[in-house]
Amino acid sequence: MQAWLLVGLAAAVAGFSRGFAAFGTAMIYVPLVTLAYDAKTAVVTLFLVDLLPSVPLVRTAARDCEWRPTILCMALGAAALSPVGVILLLMVPARDVMAILGLVLIAATSYLLLGPRLHLAGGAGQSLIAGAVSGLAGGICGIFGPPAMIYLLGRQSDAATTRANAVIFLTGESLLLGATYLLYGMVTRRMLVLAVVLMPLYGACLWLGAHSFAGVSDVLYRRLVLGLLWLVAAAILIHALLAL
């Protein structure tokens, strides 16, 4: 019973975060489901449970996002450096990399929250670099979202465009990971059953998060997402320190 409560809580909160902020889903869902099952079940079922409920979200975001140069260049950067991240993962202790990533994210997020408003031009070069950093982080420890969100929040775009860009970019990364799971035969019948059971709850909370976003101002959205980013960065750092 306790395991089902953990899994249900994970699906509900992760779904809301996906619908409202477009990111943070993995950092919420994976640790809780890992406690109830295991890490493999957590990452694979997250991919499965998100597939259908995210279709309306992605369809809407596809109309509002900046395909060129933002999404295209970020995708190219991520594709180029994701393999480098995997190589580093094999060479450097994961806890060391996560500690550095956590510190950098906390510093960047704190600056965006407390410092003067950052205005990035958001051209092809910056988008390529942001995607590369995101891909590097994703390759090392599976965390694509925070570096990409920090870049997108630093640009001169409204909340709707920022969220749409995040939805499309992170969905693309998720599909690539999902293809890897399928290629390596990681999807089991038990995982499919769990995903089907959780999908209605996840989808309902995603819908609730998406509709909650509709009434949020640009400033409030930015602060809420930066707050979530700070918590994610702190969680990464604490996890790395506990592993020492």
Short mmCIF file of C-alpha atoms in Angstrom, two decimals, residues 2 5 9 27 44-47 49 68 75-76 81 83 101 120 123 125 128 157 179 188 195 203 208 211 219:
data_model
loop_
_atom_site.label_atom_id
_atom_site.label_comp_id
_atom_site.label_asym_id
_atom_site.label_seq_id
_atom_site.Cartn_x
_atom_site.Cartn_y
_atom_site.Cartn_z
CA GLN A 2 2.81 2.40 0.89
CA LEU A 5 0.93 5.80 -2.36
CA LEU A 9 2.08 10.85 -5.45
CA MET A 27 13.39 14.87 -10.69
CA VAL A 44 11.19 3.55 -18.25
CA THR A 45 7.67 4.02 -16.84
CA LEU A 46 8.14 7.80 -16.83
CA PHE A 47 8.74 7.66 -20.58
CA VAL A 49 3.31 7.21 -18.83
CA ARG A 68 14.35 28.35 -35.81
CA ALA A 75 18.76 20.05 -30.56
CA LEU A 76 21.95 20.04 -32.63
CA LEU A 81 27.56 16.62 -26.72
CA PRO A 83 27.80 11.20 -26.34
CA LEU A 101 26.48 20.47 -11.77
CA LEU A 120 20.24 36.92 -23.58
CA GLY A 123 20.57 33.70 -31.34
CA GLY A 125 25.15 30.53 -31.29
CA LEU A 128 23.69 25.85 -29.80
CA SER A 157 10.59 35.79 -24.38
CA ALA A 179 14.11 4.88 -28.26
CA THR A 188 8.83 -5.19 -19.64
CA ALA A 195 2.31 2.86 -16.87
CA GLY A 203 -2.80 12.84 -17.46
CA LEU A 208 -4.64 20.62 -14.36
CA HIS A 211 -4.83 24.96 -17.24
CA VAL A 219 6.89 37.35 -13.91
#
